[in-house]
PDB file of C-alpha atoms and ligand atoms in Angstrom:
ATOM      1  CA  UNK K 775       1.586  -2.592  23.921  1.00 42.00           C
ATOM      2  CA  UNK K 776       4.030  -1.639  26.157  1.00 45.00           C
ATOM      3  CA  UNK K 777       6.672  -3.515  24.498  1.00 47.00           C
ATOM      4  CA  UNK K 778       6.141  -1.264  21.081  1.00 50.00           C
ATOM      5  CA  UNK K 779       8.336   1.416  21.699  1.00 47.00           C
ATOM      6  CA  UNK K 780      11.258  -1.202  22.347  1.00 43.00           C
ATOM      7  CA  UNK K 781      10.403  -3.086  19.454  1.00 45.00           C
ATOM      8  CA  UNK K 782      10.571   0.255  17.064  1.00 43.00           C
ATOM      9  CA  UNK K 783      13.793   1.158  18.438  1.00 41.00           C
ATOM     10  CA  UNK K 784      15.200  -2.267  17.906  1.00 41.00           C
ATOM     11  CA  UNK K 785      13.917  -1.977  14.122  1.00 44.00           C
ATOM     12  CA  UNK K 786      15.332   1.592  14.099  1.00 42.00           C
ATOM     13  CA  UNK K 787      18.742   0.389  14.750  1.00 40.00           C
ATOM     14  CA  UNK K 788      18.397  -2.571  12.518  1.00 41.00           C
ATOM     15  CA  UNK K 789      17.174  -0.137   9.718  1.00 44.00           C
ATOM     16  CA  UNK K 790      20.572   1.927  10.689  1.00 41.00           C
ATOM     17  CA  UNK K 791      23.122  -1.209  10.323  1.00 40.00           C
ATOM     18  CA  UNK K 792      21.425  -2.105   6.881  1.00 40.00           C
ATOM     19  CA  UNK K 793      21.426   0.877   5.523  1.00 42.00           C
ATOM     20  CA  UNK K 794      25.529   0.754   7.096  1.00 39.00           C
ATOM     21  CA  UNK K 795      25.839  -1.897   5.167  1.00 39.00           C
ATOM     22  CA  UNK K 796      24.462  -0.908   1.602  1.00 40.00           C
ATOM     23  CA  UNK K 797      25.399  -4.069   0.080  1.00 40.00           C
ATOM     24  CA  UNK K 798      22.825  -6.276   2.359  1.00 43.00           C
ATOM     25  CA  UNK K 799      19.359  -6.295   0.494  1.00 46.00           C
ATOM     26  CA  UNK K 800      17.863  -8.462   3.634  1.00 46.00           C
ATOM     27  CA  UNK K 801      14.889  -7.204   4.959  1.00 43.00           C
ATOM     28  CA  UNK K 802      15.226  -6.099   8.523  1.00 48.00           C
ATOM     29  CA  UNK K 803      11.530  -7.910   9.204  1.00 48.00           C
ATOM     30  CA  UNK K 804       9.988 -11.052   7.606  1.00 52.00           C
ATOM     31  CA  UNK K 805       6.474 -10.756   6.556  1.00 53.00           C
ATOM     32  CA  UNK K 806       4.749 -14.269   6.973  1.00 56.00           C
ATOM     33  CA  UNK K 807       3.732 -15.446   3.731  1.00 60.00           C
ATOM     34  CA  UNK K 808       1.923 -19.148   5.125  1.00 67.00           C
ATOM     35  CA  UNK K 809      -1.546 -18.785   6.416  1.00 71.00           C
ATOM     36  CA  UNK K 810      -2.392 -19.121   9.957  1.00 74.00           C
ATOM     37  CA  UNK K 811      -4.741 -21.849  10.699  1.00 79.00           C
ATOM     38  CA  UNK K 812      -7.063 -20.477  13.895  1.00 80.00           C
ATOM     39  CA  UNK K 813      -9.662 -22.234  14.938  1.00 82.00           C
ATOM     40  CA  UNK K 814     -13.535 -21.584  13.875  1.00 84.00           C
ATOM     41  CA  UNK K 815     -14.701 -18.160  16.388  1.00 82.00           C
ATOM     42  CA  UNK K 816     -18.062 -19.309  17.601  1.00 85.00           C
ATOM     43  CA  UNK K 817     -18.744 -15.899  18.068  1.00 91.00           C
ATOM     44  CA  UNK K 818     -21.641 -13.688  16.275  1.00 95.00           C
ATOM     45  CA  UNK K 819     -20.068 -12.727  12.317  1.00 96.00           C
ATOM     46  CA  UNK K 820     -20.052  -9.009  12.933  1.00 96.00           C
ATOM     47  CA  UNK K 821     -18.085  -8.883  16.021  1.00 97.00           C
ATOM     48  CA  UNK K 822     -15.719 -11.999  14.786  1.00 97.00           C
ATOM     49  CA  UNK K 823     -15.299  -9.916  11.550  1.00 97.00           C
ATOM     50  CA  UNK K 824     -14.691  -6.313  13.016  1.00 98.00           C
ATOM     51  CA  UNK K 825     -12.152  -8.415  15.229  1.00 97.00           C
ATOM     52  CA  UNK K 826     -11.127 -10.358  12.038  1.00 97.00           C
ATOM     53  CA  UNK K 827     -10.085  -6.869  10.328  1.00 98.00           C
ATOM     54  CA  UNK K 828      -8.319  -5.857  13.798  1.00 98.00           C
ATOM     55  CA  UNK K 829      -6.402  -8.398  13.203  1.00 96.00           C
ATOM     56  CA  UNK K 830      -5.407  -8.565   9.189  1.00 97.00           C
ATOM     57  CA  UNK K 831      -4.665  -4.452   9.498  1.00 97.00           C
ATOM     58  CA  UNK K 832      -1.890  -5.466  12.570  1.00 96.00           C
ATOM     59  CA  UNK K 833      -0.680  -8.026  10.716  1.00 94.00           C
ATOM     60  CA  UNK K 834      -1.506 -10.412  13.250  1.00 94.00           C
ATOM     61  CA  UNK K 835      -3.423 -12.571  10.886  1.00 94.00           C
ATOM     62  CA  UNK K 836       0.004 -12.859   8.897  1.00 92.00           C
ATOM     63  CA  UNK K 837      -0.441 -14.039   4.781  1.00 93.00           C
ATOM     64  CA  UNK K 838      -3.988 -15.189   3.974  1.00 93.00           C
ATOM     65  CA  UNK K 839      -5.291 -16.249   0.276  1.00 91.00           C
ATOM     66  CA  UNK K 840      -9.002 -14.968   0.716  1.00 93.00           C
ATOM     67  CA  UNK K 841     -11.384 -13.095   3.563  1.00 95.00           C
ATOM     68  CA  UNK K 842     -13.645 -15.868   5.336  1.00 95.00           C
ATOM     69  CA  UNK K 843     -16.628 -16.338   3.810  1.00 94.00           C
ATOM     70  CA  UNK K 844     -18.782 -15.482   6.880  1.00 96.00           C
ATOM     71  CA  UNK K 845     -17.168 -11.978   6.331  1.00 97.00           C
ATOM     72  CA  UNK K 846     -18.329 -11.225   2.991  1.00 97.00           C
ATOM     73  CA  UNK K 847     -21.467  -9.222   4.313  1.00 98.00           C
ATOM     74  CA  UNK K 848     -19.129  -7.031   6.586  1.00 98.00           C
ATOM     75  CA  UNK K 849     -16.308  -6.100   4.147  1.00 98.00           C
ATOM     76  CA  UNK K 850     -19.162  -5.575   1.700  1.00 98.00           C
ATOM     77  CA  UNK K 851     -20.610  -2.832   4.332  1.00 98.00           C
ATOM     78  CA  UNK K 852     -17.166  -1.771   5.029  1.00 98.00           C
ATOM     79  CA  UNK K 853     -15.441  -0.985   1.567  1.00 98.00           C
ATOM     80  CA  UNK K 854     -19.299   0.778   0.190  1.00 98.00           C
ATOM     81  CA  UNK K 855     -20.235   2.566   3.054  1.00 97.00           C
ATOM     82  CA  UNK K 856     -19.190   5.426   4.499  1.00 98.00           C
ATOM     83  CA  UNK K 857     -16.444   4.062   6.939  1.00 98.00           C
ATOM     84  CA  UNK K 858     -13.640   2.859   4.356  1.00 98.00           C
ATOM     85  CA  UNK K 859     -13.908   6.495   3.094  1.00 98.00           C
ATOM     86  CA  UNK K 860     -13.458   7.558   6.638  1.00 98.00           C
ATOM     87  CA  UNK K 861     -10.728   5.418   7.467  1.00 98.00           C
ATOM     88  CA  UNK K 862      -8.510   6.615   4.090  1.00 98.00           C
ATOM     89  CA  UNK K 863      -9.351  10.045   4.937  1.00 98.00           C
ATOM     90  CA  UNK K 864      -8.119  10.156   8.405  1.00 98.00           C
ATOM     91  CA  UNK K 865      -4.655   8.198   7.378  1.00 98.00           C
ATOM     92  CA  UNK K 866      -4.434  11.156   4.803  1.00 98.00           C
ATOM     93  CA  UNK K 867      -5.045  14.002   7.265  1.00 98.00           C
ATOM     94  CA  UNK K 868      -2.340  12.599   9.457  1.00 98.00           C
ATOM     95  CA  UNK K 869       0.036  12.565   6.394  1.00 98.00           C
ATOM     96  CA  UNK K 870      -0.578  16.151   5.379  1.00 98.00           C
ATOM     97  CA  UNK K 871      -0.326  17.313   8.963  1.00 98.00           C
ATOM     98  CA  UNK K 872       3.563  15.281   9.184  1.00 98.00           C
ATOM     99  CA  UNK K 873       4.383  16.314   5.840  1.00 98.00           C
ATOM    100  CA  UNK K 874       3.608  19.975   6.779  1.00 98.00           C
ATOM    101  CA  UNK K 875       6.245  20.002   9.565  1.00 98.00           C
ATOM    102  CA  UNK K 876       8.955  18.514   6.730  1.00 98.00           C
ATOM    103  CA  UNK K 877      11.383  21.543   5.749  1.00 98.00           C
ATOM    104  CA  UNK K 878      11.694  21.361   2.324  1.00 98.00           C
ATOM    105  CA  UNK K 879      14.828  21.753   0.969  1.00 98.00           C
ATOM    106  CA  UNK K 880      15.612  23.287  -2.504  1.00 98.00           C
ATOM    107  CA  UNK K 881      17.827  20.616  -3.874  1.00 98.00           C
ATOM    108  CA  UNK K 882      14.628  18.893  -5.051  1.00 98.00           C
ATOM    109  CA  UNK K 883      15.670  15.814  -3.072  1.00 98.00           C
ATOM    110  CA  UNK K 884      12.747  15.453  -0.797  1.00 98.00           C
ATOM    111  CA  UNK K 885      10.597  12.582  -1.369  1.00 98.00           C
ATOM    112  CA  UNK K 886       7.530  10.696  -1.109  1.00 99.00           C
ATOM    113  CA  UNK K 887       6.229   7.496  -1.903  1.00 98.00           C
ATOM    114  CA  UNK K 888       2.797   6.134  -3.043  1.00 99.00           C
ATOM    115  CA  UNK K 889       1.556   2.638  -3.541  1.00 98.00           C
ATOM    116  CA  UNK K 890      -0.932   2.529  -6.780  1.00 98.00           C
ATOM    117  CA  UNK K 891      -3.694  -0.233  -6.027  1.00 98.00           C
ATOM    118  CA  UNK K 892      -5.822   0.427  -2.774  1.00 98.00           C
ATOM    119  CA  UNK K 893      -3.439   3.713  -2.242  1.00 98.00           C
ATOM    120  CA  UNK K 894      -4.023   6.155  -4.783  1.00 98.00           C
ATOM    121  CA  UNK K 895      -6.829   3.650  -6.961  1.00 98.00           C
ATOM    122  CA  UNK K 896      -9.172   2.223  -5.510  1.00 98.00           C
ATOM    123  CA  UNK K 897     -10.126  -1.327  -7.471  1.00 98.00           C
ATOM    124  CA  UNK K 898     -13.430  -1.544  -5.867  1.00 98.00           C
ATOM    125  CA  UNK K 899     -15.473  -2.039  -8.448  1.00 98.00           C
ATOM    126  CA  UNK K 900     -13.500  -5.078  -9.418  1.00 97.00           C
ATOM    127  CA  UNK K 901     -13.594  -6.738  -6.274  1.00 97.00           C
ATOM    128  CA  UNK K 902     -17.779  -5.778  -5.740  1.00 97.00           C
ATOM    129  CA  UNK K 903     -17.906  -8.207  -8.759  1.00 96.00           C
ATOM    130  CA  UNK K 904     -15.042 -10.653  -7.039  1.00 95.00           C
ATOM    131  CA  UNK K 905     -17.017 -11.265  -3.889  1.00 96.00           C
ATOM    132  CA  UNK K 906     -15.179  -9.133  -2.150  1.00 97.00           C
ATOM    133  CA  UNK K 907     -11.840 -10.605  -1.795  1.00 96.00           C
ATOM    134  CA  UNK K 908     -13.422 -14.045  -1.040  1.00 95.00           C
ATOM    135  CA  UNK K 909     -12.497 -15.142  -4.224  1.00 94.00           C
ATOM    136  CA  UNK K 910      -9.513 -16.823  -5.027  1.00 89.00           C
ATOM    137  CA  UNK K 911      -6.659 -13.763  -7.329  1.00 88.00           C
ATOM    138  CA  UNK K 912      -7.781 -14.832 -10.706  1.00 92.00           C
ATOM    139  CA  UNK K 913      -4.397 -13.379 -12.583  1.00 92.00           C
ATOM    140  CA  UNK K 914      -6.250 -12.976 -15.976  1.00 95.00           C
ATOM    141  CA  UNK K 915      -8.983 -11.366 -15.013  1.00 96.00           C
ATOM    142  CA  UNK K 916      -7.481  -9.248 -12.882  1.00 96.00           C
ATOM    143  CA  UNK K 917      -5.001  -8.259 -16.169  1.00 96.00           C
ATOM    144  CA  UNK K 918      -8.120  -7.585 -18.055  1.00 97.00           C
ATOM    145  CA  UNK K 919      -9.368  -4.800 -15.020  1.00 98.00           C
ATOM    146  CA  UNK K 920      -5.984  -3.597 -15.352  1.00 98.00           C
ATOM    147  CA  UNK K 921      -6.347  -2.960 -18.758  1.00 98.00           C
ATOM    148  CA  UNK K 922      -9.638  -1.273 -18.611  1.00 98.00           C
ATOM    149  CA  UNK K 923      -7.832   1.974 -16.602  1.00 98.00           C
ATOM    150  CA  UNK K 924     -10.934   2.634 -14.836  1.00 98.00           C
ATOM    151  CA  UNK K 925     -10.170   2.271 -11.328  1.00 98.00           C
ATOM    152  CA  UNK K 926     -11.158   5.122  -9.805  1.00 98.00           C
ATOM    153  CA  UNK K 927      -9.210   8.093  -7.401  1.00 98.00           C
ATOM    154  CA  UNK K 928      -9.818   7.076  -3.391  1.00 98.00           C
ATOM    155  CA  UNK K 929     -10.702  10.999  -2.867  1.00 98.00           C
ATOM    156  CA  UNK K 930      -8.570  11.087   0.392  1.00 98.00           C
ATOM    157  CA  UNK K 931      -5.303  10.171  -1.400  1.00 99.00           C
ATOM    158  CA  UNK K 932      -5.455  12.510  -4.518  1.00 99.00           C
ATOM    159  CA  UNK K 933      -6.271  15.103  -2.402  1.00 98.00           C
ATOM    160  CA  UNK K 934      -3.012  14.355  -0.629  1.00 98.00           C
ATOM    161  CA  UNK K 935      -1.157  13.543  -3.603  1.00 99.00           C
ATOM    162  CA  UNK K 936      -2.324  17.051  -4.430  1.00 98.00           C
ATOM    163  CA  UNK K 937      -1.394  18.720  -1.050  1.00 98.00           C
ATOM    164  CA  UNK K 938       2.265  17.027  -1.357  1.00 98.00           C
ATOM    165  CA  UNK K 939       2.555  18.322  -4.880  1.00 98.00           C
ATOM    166  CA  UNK K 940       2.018  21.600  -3.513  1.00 98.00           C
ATOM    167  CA  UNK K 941       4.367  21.564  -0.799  1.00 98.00           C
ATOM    168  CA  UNK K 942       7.085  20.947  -3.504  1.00 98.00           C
ATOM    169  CA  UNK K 943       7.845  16.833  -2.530  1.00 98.00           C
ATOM    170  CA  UNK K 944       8.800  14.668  -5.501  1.00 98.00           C
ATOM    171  CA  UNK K 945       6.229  11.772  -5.487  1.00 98.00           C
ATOM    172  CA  UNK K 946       7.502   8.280  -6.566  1.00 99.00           C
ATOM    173  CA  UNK K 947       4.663   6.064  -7.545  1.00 99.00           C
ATOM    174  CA  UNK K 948       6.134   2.784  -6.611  1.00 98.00           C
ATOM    175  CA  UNK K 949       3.947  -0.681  -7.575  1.00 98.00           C
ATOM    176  CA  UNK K 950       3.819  -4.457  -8.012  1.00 97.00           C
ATOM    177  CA  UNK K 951       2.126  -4.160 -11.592  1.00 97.00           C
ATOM    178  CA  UNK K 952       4.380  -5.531 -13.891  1.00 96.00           C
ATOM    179  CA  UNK K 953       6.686  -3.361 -16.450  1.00 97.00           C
ATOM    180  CA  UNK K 954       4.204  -4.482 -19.365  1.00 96.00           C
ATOM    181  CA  UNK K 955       1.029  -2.424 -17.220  1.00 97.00           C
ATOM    182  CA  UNK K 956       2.931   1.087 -17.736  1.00 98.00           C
ATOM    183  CA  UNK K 957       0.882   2.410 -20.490  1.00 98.00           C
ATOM    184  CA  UNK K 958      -2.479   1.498 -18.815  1.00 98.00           C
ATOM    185  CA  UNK K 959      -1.647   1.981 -15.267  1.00 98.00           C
ATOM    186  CA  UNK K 960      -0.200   5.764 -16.257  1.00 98.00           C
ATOM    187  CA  UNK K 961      -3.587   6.242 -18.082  1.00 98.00           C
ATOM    188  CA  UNK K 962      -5.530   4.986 -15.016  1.00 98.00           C
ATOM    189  CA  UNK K 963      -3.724   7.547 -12.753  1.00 98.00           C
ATOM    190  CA  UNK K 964      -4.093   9.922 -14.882  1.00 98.00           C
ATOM    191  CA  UNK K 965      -7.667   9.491 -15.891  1.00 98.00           C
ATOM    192  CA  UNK K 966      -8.589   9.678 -11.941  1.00 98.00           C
ATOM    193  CA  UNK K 967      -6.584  12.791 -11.356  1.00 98.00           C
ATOM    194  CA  UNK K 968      -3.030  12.657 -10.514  1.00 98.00           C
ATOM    195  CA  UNK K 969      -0.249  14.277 -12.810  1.00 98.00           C
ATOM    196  CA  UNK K 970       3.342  15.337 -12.405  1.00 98.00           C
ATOM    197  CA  UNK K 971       4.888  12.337 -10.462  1.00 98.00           C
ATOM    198  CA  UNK K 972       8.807  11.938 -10.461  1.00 98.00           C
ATOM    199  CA  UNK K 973       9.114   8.496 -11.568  1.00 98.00           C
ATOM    200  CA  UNK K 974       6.080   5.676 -11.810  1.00 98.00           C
ATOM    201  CA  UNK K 975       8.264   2.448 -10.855  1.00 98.00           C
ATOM    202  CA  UNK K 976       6.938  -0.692 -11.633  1.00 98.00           C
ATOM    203  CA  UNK K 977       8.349  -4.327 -11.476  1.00 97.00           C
ATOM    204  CA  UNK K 978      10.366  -5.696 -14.006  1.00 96.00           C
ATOM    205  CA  UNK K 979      10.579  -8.536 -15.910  1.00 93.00           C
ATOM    206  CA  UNK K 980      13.879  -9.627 -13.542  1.00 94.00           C
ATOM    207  CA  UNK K 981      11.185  -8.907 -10.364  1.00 94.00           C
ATOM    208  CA  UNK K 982       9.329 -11.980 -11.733  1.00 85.00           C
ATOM    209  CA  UNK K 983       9.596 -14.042  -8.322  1.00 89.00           C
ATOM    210  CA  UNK K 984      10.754 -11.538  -5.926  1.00 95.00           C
ATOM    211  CA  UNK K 985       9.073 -10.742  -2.747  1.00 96.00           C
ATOM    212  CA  UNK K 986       6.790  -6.815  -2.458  1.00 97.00           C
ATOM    213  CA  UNK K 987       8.890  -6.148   0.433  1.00 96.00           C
ATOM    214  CA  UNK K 988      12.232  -7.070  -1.288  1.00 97.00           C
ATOM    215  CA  UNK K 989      11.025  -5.539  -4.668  1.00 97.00           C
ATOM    216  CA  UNK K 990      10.186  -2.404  -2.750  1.00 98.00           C
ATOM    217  CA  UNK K 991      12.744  -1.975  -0.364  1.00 98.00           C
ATOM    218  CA  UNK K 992      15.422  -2.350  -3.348  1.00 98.00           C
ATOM    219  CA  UNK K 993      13.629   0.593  -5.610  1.00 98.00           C
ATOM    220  CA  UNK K 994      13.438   2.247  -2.714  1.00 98.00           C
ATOM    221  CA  UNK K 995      17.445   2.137  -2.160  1.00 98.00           C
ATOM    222  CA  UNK K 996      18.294   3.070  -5.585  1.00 98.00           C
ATOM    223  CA  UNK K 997      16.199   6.353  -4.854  1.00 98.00           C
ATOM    224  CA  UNK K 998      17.831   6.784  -1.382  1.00 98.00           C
ATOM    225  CA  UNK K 999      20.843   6.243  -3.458  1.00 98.00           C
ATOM    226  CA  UNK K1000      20.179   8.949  -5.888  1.00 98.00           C
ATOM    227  CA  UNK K1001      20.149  11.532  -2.919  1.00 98.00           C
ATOM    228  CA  UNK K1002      16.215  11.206  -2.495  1.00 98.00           C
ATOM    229  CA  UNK K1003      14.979  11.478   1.317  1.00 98.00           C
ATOM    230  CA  UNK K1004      12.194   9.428   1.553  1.00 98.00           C
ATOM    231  CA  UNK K1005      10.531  11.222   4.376  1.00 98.00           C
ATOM    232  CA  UNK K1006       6.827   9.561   3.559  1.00 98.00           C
ATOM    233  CA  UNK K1007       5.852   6.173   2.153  1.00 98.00           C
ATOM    234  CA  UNK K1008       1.946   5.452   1.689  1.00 98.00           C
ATOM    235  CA  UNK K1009       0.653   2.035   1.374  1.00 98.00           C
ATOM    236  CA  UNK K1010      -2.501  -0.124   1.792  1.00 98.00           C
ATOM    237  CA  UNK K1011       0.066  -3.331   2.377  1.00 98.00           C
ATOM    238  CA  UNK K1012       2.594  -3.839   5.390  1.00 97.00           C
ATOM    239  CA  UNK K1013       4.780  -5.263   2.085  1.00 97.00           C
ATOM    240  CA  UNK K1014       4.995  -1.350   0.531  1.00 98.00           C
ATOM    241  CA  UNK K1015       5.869  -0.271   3.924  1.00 98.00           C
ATOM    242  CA  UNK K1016       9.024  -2.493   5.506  1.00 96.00           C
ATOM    243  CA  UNK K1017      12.026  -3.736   4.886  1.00 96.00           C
ATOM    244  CA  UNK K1018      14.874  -1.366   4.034  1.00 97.00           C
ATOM    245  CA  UNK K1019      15.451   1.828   2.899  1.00 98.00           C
ATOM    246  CA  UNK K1020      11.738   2.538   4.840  1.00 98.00           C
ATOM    247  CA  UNK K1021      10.584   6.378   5.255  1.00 98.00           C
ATOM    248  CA  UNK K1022      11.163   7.936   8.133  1.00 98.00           C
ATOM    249  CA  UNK K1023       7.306   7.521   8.430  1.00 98.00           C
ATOM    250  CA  UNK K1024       4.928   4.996   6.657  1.00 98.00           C
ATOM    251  CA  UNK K1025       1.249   5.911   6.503  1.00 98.00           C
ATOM    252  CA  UNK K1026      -0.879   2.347   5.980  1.00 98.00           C
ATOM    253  CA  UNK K1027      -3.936   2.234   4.841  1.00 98.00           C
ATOM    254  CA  UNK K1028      -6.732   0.155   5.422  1.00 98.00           C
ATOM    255  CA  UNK K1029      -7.596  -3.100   3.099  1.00 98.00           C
ATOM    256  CA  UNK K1030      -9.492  -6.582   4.488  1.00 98.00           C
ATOM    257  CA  UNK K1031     -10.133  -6.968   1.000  1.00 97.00           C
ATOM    258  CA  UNK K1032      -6.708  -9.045  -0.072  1.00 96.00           C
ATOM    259  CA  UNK K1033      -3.041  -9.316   1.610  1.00 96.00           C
ATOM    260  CA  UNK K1034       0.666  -9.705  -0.516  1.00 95.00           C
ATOM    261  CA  UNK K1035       3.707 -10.832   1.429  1.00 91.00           C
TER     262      UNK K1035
HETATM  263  C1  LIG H 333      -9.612  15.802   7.241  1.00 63.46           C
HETATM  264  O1  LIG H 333      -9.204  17.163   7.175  1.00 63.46           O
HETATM  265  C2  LIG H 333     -10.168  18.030   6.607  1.00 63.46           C
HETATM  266  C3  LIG H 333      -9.542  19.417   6.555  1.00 63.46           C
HETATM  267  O2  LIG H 333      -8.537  19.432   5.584  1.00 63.46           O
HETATM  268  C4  LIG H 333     -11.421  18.032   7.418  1.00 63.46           C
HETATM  269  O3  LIG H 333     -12.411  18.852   6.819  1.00 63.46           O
HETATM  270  C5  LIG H 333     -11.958  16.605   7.515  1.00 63.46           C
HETATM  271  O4  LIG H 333     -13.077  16.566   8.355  1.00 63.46           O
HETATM  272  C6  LIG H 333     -10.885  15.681   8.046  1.00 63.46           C
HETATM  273  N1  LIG H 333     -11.409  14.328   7.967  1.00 63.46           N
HETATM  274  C7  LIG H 333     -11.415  13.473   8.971  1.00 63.46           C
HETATM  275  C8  LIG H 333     -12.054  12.157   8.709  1.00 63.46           C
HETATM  276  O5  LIG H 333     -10.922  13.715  10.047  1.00 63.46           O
HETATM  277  C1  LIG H 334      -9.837 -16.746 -14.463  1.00 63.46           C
HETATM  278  O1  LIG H 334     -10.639 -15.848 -15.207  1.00 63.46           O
HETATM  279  C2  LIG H 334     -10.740 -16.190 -16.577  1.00 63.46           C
HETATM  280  C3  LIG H 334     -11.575 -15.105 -17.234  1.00 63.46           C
HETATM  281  O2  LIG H 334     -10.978 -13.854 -17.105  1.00 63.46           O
HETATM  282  C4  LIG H 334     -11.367 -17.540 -16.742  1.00 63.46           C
HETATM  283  O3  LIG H 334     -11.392 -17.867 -18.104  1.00 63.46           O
HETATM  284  C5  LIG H 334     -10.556 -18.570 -15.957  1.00 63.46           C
HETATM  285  O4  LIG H 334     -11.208 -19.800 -15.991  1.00 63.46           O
HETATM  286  C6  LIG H 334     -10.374 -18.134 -14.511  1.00 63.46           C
HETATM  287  N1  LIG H 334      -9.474 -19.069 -13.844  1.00 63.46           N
HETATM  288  C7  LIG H 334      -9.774 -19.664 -12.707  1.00 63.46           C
HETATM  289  C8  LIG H 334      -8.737 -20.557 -12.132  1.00 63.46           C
HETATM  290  O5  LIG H 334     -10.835 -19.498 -12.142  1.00 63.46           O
HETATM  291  C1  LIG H 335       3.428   2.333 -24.334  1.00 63.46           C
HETATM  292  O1  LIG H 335       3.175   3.461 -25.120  1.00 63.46           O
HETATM  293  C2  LIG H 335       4.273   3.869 -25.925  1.00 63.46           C
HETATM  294  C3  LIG H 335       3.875   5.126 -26.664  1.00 63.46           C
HETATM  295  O2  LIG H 335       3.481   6.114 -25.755  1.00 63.46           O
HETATM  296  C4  LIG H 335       4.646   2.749 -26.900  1.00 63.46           C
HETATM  297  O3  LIG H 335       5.781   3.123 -27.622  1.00 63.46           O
HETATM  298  C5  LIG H 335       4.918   1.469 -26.102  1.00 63.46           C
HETATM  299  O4  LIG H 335       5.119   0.394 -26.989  1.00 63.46           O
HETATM  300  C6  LIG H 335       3.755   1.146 -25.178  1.00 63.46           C
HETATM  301  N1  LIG H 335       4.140   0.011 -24.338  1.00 63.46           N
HETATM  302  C7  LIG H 335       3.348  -1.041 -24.134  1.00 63.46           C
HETATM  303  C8  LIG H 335       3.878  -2.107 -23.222  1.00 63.46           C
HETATM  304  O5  LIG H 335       2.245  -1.114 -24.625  1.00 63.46           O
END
């Protein structure tokens, strides 16, 4: 703990030589993207799982592939009851009280930037009939829930979305659907409420194999490039959140329901 506000101030001057030199796309912080074998807790499920979640929202738990099965039950309770809700609402209420203190300027430059899947949608009803996240990312399937534009709004986040709109930001919707999702994706955010973004980015077919936090970080650059200042960056994944050209502050939000590198 007490070693955090070191470590931020070594990533803020990392962030600064990057961004020095504009030419380097490496991210200033690796994600791990290999699972990390712990042994079996012989501890009681819900206390092993609340410490479980702990754990995968740090980003101690580093890349995983699906939630343990002991911890169905618990995300279950989690994601339907009234604490997920909770936890997404508080993350927005600390964005709208930091984007309230941001003096908008009237070149039209000032930015922020939202994440689409467990950020402004919420893709629960895809994952109650998915186990949860305890089933292995079935690509087709998921394409065919995609397709469907029915996710619905997380209430928090539109109503944030909403409160940024207000204040005069330009909202980039920035995600890891591919290029060939536009037409359904910008009738899913639309159907569930949110209207007048700046650009809806998605990735391309030249994205194919590159990593979220590489993909990310580079749209992010050409914006920063443009003149945008990205002073907010929302995000359910540590991926939409680091590497380079980052906000000058990243709201995460909560999901023990699946993790990309
Ligand atoms: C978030 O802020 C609203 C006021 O805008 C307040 O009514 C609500 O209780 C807050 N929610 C939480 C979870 O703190
Ligand atoms: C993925 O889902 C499709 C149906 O959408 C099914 O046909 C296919 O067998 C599944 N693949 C795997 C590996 O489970
Ligand atoms: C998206 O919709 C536009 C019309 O609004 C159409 O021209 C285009 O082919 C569609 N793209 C895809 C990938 O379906």
């Amino acid at each position: 703990m007490a070693s955090q506000p070191l470590t931020f101030l070594f990533l803020l001057l990392l962030t600064a030589s990057v961004l020095e030199s504009s030419t380097s796309f490496e991210p200033n912080i690796r994600l791990p993207t290999t699972a990390t074998i712990v042994p079996r807790s012989d501890i009681d499920d819900d206390l092993y799982c609340a410490s479980w979640q702990l754990a995968v929202e740090t980003n101690n738990a580093g890349s995983w592939a699906a939630i343990p099965s002991r911890c169905v039950p618990f995300v279950r309770d989690y994601m339907t009851g009234q604490r997920y809700a909770s936890d997404c609402e508080v993350v927005a209420n600390y964005s709208l009280a930091y984007a309230s203190t941001v003096k908008i300027a009237s070149d039209g430059k000032d930015a922020w930037v939202f994440d689409v899947d467990e950020t402004l949608l919420t893709n629960l009803p895809y994952y109650r009939d998915h186990g949860f996240g305890s089933e292995i990312f079935n690509e087709s399937c998921w394409d065919e829930w995609v397709a469907e534009a029915k996710a619905p709004a997380i209430p928090s986040s539109l109503k944030l979305y909403n409160g940024l709109k207000q204040m005069r930001f330009k909202i980039f919707v920035l995600t890891g659907r591919s290029e060939h999702q536009r037409n359904d994706t910008r009738k899913n955010l639309e159907l569930a409420g949110y209207t007048g973004w700046e650009g809806l980015i998605l990735r391309g077919a030249s994205d194919g194999g590159t990593p979220a936090t590489i993909f990310k970080s580079e749209r992010r650059s050409v914006l920063v490039n443009e003149g945008y200042r990205i002073h907010g960056n929302s995000g359910d994944q540590w991926s939409d959140l680091l590497g380079f050209a980052v906000a000058k502050r990243s709201f995460k939000l909560p999901n023990p329901m699946y993790y990309i590198a």
